[in-house]
């Protein structure tokens, strides 16, 4: 199987019939997806129909090295790198899918939310391709891409509860249809990935911080440090992670003052304590989000996760146990589909195209674009760009 290729395991298929345009929904579509909302330039080709699609190719060009000296993503550097790499990743994904643009039915592109320069680069690239080929242009909400990933990877049917947990986002979404999302709660300050990255820096561990902390935590004793579990005293499923990095800073400074520096064991113990604090909050708040969804009358049978932090095995393990307690099935897309990628954008675009819904050349890049327009905003703008 070529790299990035992922065979689908259809589970619960949505109803197959005719779309609003009269298109036969049994006829598979082939969609090119483009993603450039943060620090990954990505393109992918997905072929199929709702609930049963195959990733023909998925190319991700990461920018971690370009931002390494700056302690975070620098928007201007990101936008320039996207502009340089977009046509290369598009060409590469078509090559890997053994296709040319004449084999494509539509061009899906992330139109927000995200760092505006990067989103603009992707939207301009997609508009150029659509204008040159006459193919339909489909603007996609990046968060919808993440939220629909369990359907792409596992054929999961609606409704389900989604914990979207990444470097720029953290929210519980009740996903009841390809365009029906209710945000039940989310972080009121930092996203967990952001907290992982900042805490890794505090410990002198390399970026991205999530994988470094997960590695360091393996030999650690979490119980050595008592870190806070914010907002657990509240019944809702909102979360706060900014106080955790302050607590990490204090714990580190205490050790440095007492011993003149950190040993490898100190690093491991602090990493384990941090991971366990984040995990406890995500697990307990997931339990409450599921209870809230059920209390609203939703027949909830699945909790799914997506976003970079969803690849953390310790957190996955804790969520799995919690799901068993609540009689929920835990759906975990492969890590490659949890982090930013264009296959999820192509699939979200496929669902829109099937509904006969596209954009024209006035498609705008949006720094902010909440999926659930009815929930009040919880967040300001963070290190990884606008959040929703
Ligand atoms: O979804 P993503 O690729 O990009 C966006 O932020 O949209 O997520 C990246 C974030 C980074 O903050 C990274 O440190 C975190 O996900 N991450 C992890 C792990 N792998 C990536 N956090 C915890 N454990 C991991 N194994
Ligand atoms: Zn993302």
Coordinates of C-alpha atoms and ligand atoms in Angstrom, one line a residue:
X1 CA 0.0 0.0 0.0
X2 CA 1.5 3.4 -0.9
X3 CA 2.3 5.9 1.9
X4 CA -0.7 7.8 3.2
X5 CA -3.0 5.2 1.8
X6 CA -5.7 4.1 4.2
X7 CA -8.3 1.5 3.6
X8 CA -11.7 2.3 4.9
X9 CA -13.6 0.1 7.3
X10 CA -17.3 1.1 6.7
X11 CA -19.3 0.7 9.8
X12 CA -22.5 2.7 9.9
X13 CA -23.4 4.0 6.4
X14 CA -25.5 7.1 6.0
X15 CA -28.6 6.8 3.8
X16 CA -27.6 6.6 0.1
X17 CA -30.0 8.4 -2.3
X18 CA -30.1 11.4 -4.5
X19 CA -28.6 14.8 -3.6
X20 CA -30.3 18.2 -4.0
X21 CA -28.9 18.4 -7.5
X22 CA -30.2 15.0 -8.6
X23 CA -26.7 13.6 -8.6
X24 CA -26.7 9.9 -8.0
X25 CA -25.0 9.5 -4.6
X26 CA -24.0 5.9 -5.5
X27 CA -21.6 7.5 -8.1
X28 CA -18.3 8.0 -6.4
X29 CA -16.6 11.5 -6.5
X30 CA -12.9 12.2 -6.7
X31 CA -12.0 15.3 -4.7
X32 CA -8.7 17.2 -4.5
X33 CA -8.2 18.7 -1.0
X34 CA -5.9 21.6 0.0
X35 CA -4.9 22.6 3.6
X36 CA -2.7 25.4 4.7
X37 CA -4.3 27.0 7.8
X38 CA -1.4 26.6 10.2
X39 CA 2.1 25.2 9.8
X40 CA 1.4 22.2 7.5
X41 CA 1.1 22.5 3.7
X42 CA -1.0 19.6 2.6
X43 CA -2.8 18.2 -0.5
X44 CA -4.7 14.9 -0.9
X45 CA -7.1 13.0 -3.2
X46 CA -10.1 11.2 -1.8
X47 CA -12.5 9.1 -3.8
X48 CA -15.8 7.7 -2.7
X49 CA -19.2 8.6 -1.3
X50 CA -20.6 9.6 2.1
X51 CA -19.5 7.1 4.7
X52 CA -17.3 5.1 2.3
X53 CA -14.4 6.9 0.9
X54 CA -10.8 6.0 0.2
X55 CA -7.7 8.1 0.5
X56 CA -5.8 7.8 -2.8
X57 CA -3.0 10.0 -1.7
X58 CA -2.1 12.4 1.1
X59 CA 0.9 14.6 1.2
X60 CA 1.9 16.8 4.2
X61 CA 4.8 19.1 4.1
X62 CA 5.5 20.2 7.7
X63 CA 7.1 23.5 8.7
X64 CA 8.4 22.6 12.2
X65 CA 12.0 23.4 11.3
X66 CA 11.2 26.8 9.8
X67 CA 9.7 28.0 13.1
X68 CA 12.0 26.1 15.5
X69 CA 14.1 29.2 16.5
X70 CA 11.1 31.3 17.2
X71 CA 9.3 29.3 19.9
X72 CA 6.0 29.2 17.9
X73 CA 4.5 29.5 14.4
X74 CA 5.5 32.8 12.8
X75 CA 2.5 33.7 10.5
X76 CA 4.6 35.5 7.8
X77 CA 7.1 32.6 7.6
X78 CA 4.2 30.1 7.4
X79 CA 2.4 32.0 4.7
X80 CA 5.5 32.3 2.5
X81 CA 6.3 28.6 2.9
X82 CA 2.7 27.7 2.0
X83 CA 2.9 29.8 -1.1
X84 CA 6.2 28.1 -2.1
X85 CA 5.1 24.6 -1.4
X86 CA 1.4 24.4 -2.4
X87 CA 1.8 23.6 -6.1
X88 CA 4.5 21.1 -5.2
X89 CA 2.3 19.2 -2.8
X90 CA -0.7 19.3 -5.2
X91 CA 1.5 17.9 -8.0
X92 CA 2.9 15.2 -5.7
X93 CA -0.5 14.1 -4.4
X94 CA -1.9 13.8 -8.0
X95 CA 1.2 11.8 -9.0
X96 CA 0.8 9.5 -6.0
X97 CA -2.9 9.0 -6.8
X98 CA -1.9 8.3 -10.4
X99 CA -4.3 11.0 -11.7
X100 CA -4.2 14.3 -13.5
X101 CA -6.7 17.2 -12.8
X102 CA -8.9 15.8 -15.5
X103 CA -9.7 12.9 -13.2
X104 CA -10.9 15.2 -10.4
X105 CA -14.5 16.2 -9.8
X106 CA -14.0 19.2 -7.4
X107 CA -11.4 21.2 -5.5
X108 CA -11.9 21.5 -1.8
X109 CA -9.8 24.0 0.2
X110 CA -9.6 25.1 3.8
X111 CA -11.2 28.6 3.8
X112 CA -10.7 29.1 7.6
X113 CA -10.4 29.3 10.5
X114 CA -6.6 29.7 10.8
X115 CA -3.7 32.0 10.2
X116 CA -5.0 34.3 7.5
X117 CA -1.9 34.4 5.3
X118 CA -1.7 30.6 5.1
X119 CA -5.5 30.3 4.5
X120 CA -5.3 32.9 1.7
X121 CA -2.4 31.1 0.0
X122 CA -4.5 27.9 -0.1
X123 CA -7.7 29.6 -1.3
X124 CA -5.8 31.5 -4.0
X125 CA -4.1 28.2 -5.2
X126 CA -7.5 26.5 -5.3
X127 CA -9.2 29.4 -7.1
X128 CA -6.4 29.3 -9.7
X129 CA -6.9 25.5 -10.3
X130 CA -10.7 25.9 -10.4
X131 CA -10.4 28.8 -12.9
X132 CA -8.0 26.9 -15.1
X133 CA -10.0 23.7 -15.2
X134 CA -13.6 24.8 -14.7
X135 CA -13.9 22.4 -11.7
X136 CA -16.2 23.3 -8.8
X137 CA -14.5 25.2 -5.9
X138 CA -15.5 24.0 -2.4
X139 CA -14.6 26.1 0.6
X140 CA -14.3 23.9 3.8
X141 CA -14.2 24.8 7.4
X142 CA -11.0 23.3 8.9
X143 CA -12.8 22.3 12.0
X144 CA -15.4 20.4 10.0
X145 CA -12.6 18.5 8.4
X146 CA -11.4 17.4 11.8
X147 CA -15.0 16.7 13.0
X148 CA -15.8 14.5 10.0
X149 CA -12.5 12.5 10.1
X150 CA -14.1 9.5 12.0
X151 CA -16.5 9.1 9.1
X152 CA -13.6 9.1 6.7
X153 CA -11.5 6.7 8.7
X154 CA -14.1 4.4 10.2
X155 CA -17.3 5.1 8.3
X156 CA -18.9 6.3 11.6
X157 CA -22.5 7.4 11.2
X158 CA -24.2 10.4 12.8
X159 CA -24.7 11.4 15.6
X160 CA -21.5 11.2 17.6
X161 CA -19.6 13.3 20.1
X162 CA -16.3 14.7 18.9
X163 CA -13.4 15.8 21.2
X164 CA -11.3 18.0 18.9
X165 CA -8.1 18.6 20.7
X166 CA -5.1 20.2 19.0
X167 CA -2.5 23.0 19.1
X168 CA -5.1 25.6 18.3
X169 CA -8.4 24.1 19.3
X170 CA -10.2 22.3 22.1
X171 CA -13.9 21.7 21.9
X172 CA -16.7 19.2 22.4
X173 CA -18.9 19.0 19.3
X174 CA -22.1 17.1 18.9
X175 CA -21.9 16.1 15.2
X176 CA -25.4 15.3 14.0
X177 CA -24.9 15.7 10.2
X178 CA -22.2 16.9 7.8
X179 CA -23.4 20.5 8.5
X180 CA -25.0 20.2 11.9
X181 CA -22.7 20.8 14.9
X182 CA -23.4 21.9 18.4
X183 CA -20.5 23.0 20.6
X184 CA -21.2 21.7 24.1
X185 CA -18.0 23.3 25.6
X186 CA -14.4 24.0 25.1
X187 CA -11.3 25.7 26.5
X188 CA -11.6 29.2 27.8
X189 CA -7.9 29.9 27.3
X190 CA -5.1 27.8 25.9
X191 CA -5.6 24.7 23.8
X192 CA -4.0 21.5 25.3
X193 CA -1.5 21.2 22.4
X194 CA -0.4 24.7 23.1
X195 CA 0.1 23.8 26.8
X196 CA 2.1 20.7 25.8
X197 CA 4.3 22.8 23.6
X198 CA 4.9 25.5 26.2
X199 CA 5.5 23.0 29.0
X200 CA 8.0 21.1 26.8
X201 CA 9.9 24.4 26.4
X202 CA 9.8 24.9 30.2
X203 CA 11.4 21.5 30.6
X204 CA 14.0 22.0 27.8
X205 CA 12.4 19.4 25.6
X206 CA 12.2 19.7 21.8
X207 CA 9.2 20.9 19.8
X208 CA 6.6 19.8 19.0
X209 CA 6.1 19.4 22.7
X210 CA 3.3 16.8 22.7
X211 CA 5.4 13.9 21.5
X212 CA 8.5 15.0 23.5
X213 CA 6.4 15.1 26.7
X214 CA 4.8 11.8 26.0
X215 CA 8.2 10.2 25.5
X216 CA 9.7 11.8 28.6
X217 CA 6.7 10.8 30.7
X218 CA 7.3 7.1 30.1
X219 CA 9.7 6.7 32.9
X220 CA 8.1 9.4 35.1
X221 CA 6.4 9.3 38.5
X222 CA 3.3 11.6 38.0
X223 CA 2.5 11.5 41.8
X224 CA 5.7 13.4 42.7
X225 CA 4.1 16.8 41.7
X226 CA 0.6 18.0 42.4
X227 CA -0.5 20.0 39.4
X228 CA -3.9 21.7 39.2
X229 CA -7.0 20.2 37.4
X230 CA -8.8 23.5 36.6
X231 CA -12.6 23.8 36.4
X232 CA -13.3 20.2 37.5
X233 CA -15.5 21.7 40.3
X234 CA -17.9 23.0 37.5
X235 CA -20.6 20.8 36.0
X236 CA -20.1 22.1 32.5
X237 CA -17.6 20.8 29.9
X238 CA -15.5 23.9 29.6
X239 CA -11.8 23.7 30.3
X240 CA -8.8 25.9 31.2
X241 CA -5.2 25.0 30.6
X242 CA -3.3 28.2 31.0
X243 CA -2.7 27.8 34.7
X244 CA -1.0 24.5 34.1
X245 CA 2.0 26.0 32.4
X246 CA 2.4 28.5 35.3
X247 CA 2.3 25.6 37.7
X248 CA 5.0 23.8 35.6
X249 CA 7.1 26.9 35.6
X250 CA 6.9 27.1 39.4
X251 CA 7.7 23.4 39.9
X252 CA 10.7 23.7 37.5
X253 CA 12.0 26.9 39.2
X254 CA 11.7 25.3 42.6
X255 CA 13.9 22.3 41.4
X256 CA 16.4 24.7 39.8
X257 CA 16.7 26.8 42.9
X258 CA 17.1 23.7 45.2
X259 CA 19.4 21.6 43.0
X260 CA 20.9 24.0 40.4
X261 CA 19.1 22.3 37.5
X262 CA 16.9 19.5 36.3
X263 CA 17.9 15.8 36.2
X264 CA 16.5 13.6 33.5
X265 CA 14.4 12.0 36.2
X266 CA 13.0 15.4 37.2
X267 CA 12.1 16.1 33.6
X268 CA 10.4 12.7 33.3
X269 CA 8.5 13.1 36.6
X270 CA 7.3 16.6 35.6
X271 CA 6.3 15.5 32.1
X272 CA 4.3 12.6 33.6
X273 CA 2.6 14.9 36.1
X274 CA 1.7 17.3 33.4
X275 CA 0.4 14.6 31.0
X276 CA -1.7 13.1 33.8
X277 CA -3.2 16.5 34.8
X278 CA -4.2 17.2 31.1
X279 CA -5.5 13.7 30.7
X280 CA -7.6 13.8 33.9
X281 CA -9.3 17.1 32.7
X282 CA -10.0 15.8 29.2
X283 CA -11.3 12.5 30.5
X284 CA -13.6 14.0 33.2
X285 CA -14.9 16.7 30.9
X286 CA -15.5 14.2 28.1
X287 CA -17.7 12.2 30.6
X288 CA -19.7 15.4 31.3
X289 CA -20.0 16.3 27.6
X290 CA -21.4 12.8 26.9
X291 CA -23.8 13.2 29.8
X292 CA -24.9 16.7 28.6
X293 CA -25.5 15.3 25.0
X294 CA -27.6 12.4 26.4
X295 CA -29.5 14.8 28.7
X296 CA -30.6 16.7 25.6
X297 CA -32.1 13.6 24.2
X298 CA -29.3 12.5 21.8
X299 CA -29.0 8.7 21.4
X300 CA -25.3 8.8 21.8
X301 CA -23.3 5.7 21.1
X302 CA -19.8 7.0 20.1
X303 CA -17.1 9.3 21.3
X304 CA -14.5 10.2 18.6
X305 CA -11.3 12.2 18.9
X306 CA -9.3 14.2 16.5
X307 CA -6.5 16.8 16.5
X308 CA -2.8 16.4 17.3
X309 CA -3.2 15.7 21.0
X310 CA -5.5 12.8 20.1
X311 CA -2.4 10.9 19.1
X312 CA -1.3 10.8 22.8
X313 CA -1.5 7.1 23.9
X314 CA -1.9 7.8 27.6
X315 CA -4.8 10.1 27.0
X316 CA -6.4 7.7 24.5
X317 CA -6.1 4.9 27.1
X318 CA -7.9 7.0 29.8
X319 CA -10.7 8.0 27.4
X320 CA -11.2 4.4 26.3
X321 CA -11.7 3.3 29.9
X322 CA -14.2 6.2 30.5
X323 CA -16.1 5.3 27.3
X324 CA -16.4 1.7 28.5
X325 CA -17.9 3.0 31.8
X326 CA -20.5 5.0 29.9
X327 CA -21.3 2.3 27.3
X328 CA -19.8 4.4 24.5
X329 CA -17.7 3.1 21.7
X330 CA -14.4 5.0 21.4
X331 CA -13.4 5.9 17.9
X332 CA -9.8 6.8 17.2
X333 CA -8.8 7.7 13.7
X334 CA -5.1 6.9 12.9
X335 CA -2.7 9.6 14.2
X336 CA -1.9 10.6 10.6
X337 CA -5.5 11.7 10.2
X338 CA -5.7 13.3 13.7
X339 CA -3.1 15.9 12.9
X340 CA -3.6 18.5 10.2
X341 CA -3.9 16.9 6.7
X342 CA -5.8 17.5 3.4
X343 CA -7.6 14.2 3.2
X344 CA -10.0 15.4 5.9
X345 CA -10.6 18.6 3.8
X346 CA -11.2 16.6 0.6
X347 CA -13.7 14.4 2.4
X348 CA -15.6 17.4 4.0
X349 CA -15.6 18.9 0.4
X350 CA -16.9 15.6 -1.0
X351 CA -19.9 15.7 1.4
X352 CA -20.6 19.4 0.4
X353 CA -20.3 18.6 -3.3
X354 CA -22.6 15.6 -2.9
X355 CA -25.2 18.1 -1.5
X356 CA -24.8 20.2 -4.6
X357 CA -23.2 23.0 -2.6
X358 CA -20.1 24.9 -3.9
X359 CA -18.5 28.3 -3.9
X360 CA -17.7 30.8 -6.6
X361 CA -14.6 33.0 -7.1
X362 CA -15.8 35.3 -4.3
X363 CA -14.9 32.6 -1.7
X364 CA -13.2 34.5 1.2
X365 CA -10.4 33.3 3.6
X366 CA -11.7 33.6 7.1
X367 CA -9.5 33.8 10.2
X368 CA -12.4 33.0 12.5
X369 CA -15.2 30.6 11.5
X370 CA -16.9 28.8 14.4
X371 CA -18.6 25.6 13.3
X372 CA -21.5 26.2 15.7
X373 CA -22.6 29.8 14.9
X374 CA -25.1 29.8 17.7
X375 CA -22.7 29.2 20.7
X376 CA -21.1 32.2 22.2
X377 CA -17.4 32.6 21.6
X378 CA -15.1 31.2 24.3
X379 CA -11.7 32.2 23.1
X380 CA -9.3 34.9 22.1
X381 CA -6.6 34.5 19.4
X382 CA -3.8 32.2 20.4
X383 CA -0.3 31.3 19.3
X384 CA -1.5 29.0 16.6
X385 CA -3.9 31.6 15.2
X386 CA -7.5 32.3 15.5
X387 CA -9.5 29.8 17.4
X388 CA -13.2 29.1 17.3
Ligands
LIG1 O1 -3.8 19.1 14.9 P1 -2.4 19.6 14.9 O2 -1.5 18.8 14.0 O3 -2.3 21.1 14.5 C1 -3.2 22.1 15.0 O4 -2.8 22.6 16.1 O5 -4.2 22.3 14.3 O6 -1.9 19.5 16.4 C2 -0.6 19.9 16.8 C3 -0.5 19.8 18.3 C4 0.8 20.3 18.8 O7 0.6 21.3 19.8 C5 1.5 19.1 19.3 O8 2.4 19.3 20.4 C6 0.3 18.2 19.8 O9 -0.7 18.5 18.8 N1 0.6 16.8 19.8 C7 0.6 16.0 20.9 C8 1.1 14.8 20.5 N2 1.4 14.8 19.1 C9 1.1 16.1 18.7 N3 0.2 16.3 22.1 C10 0.3 15.3 23.0 N4 0.7 14.1 22.7 C11 1.1 13.7 21.5 N5 1.6 12.5 21.2
LIG2 ZN1 -6.2 21.3 12.9

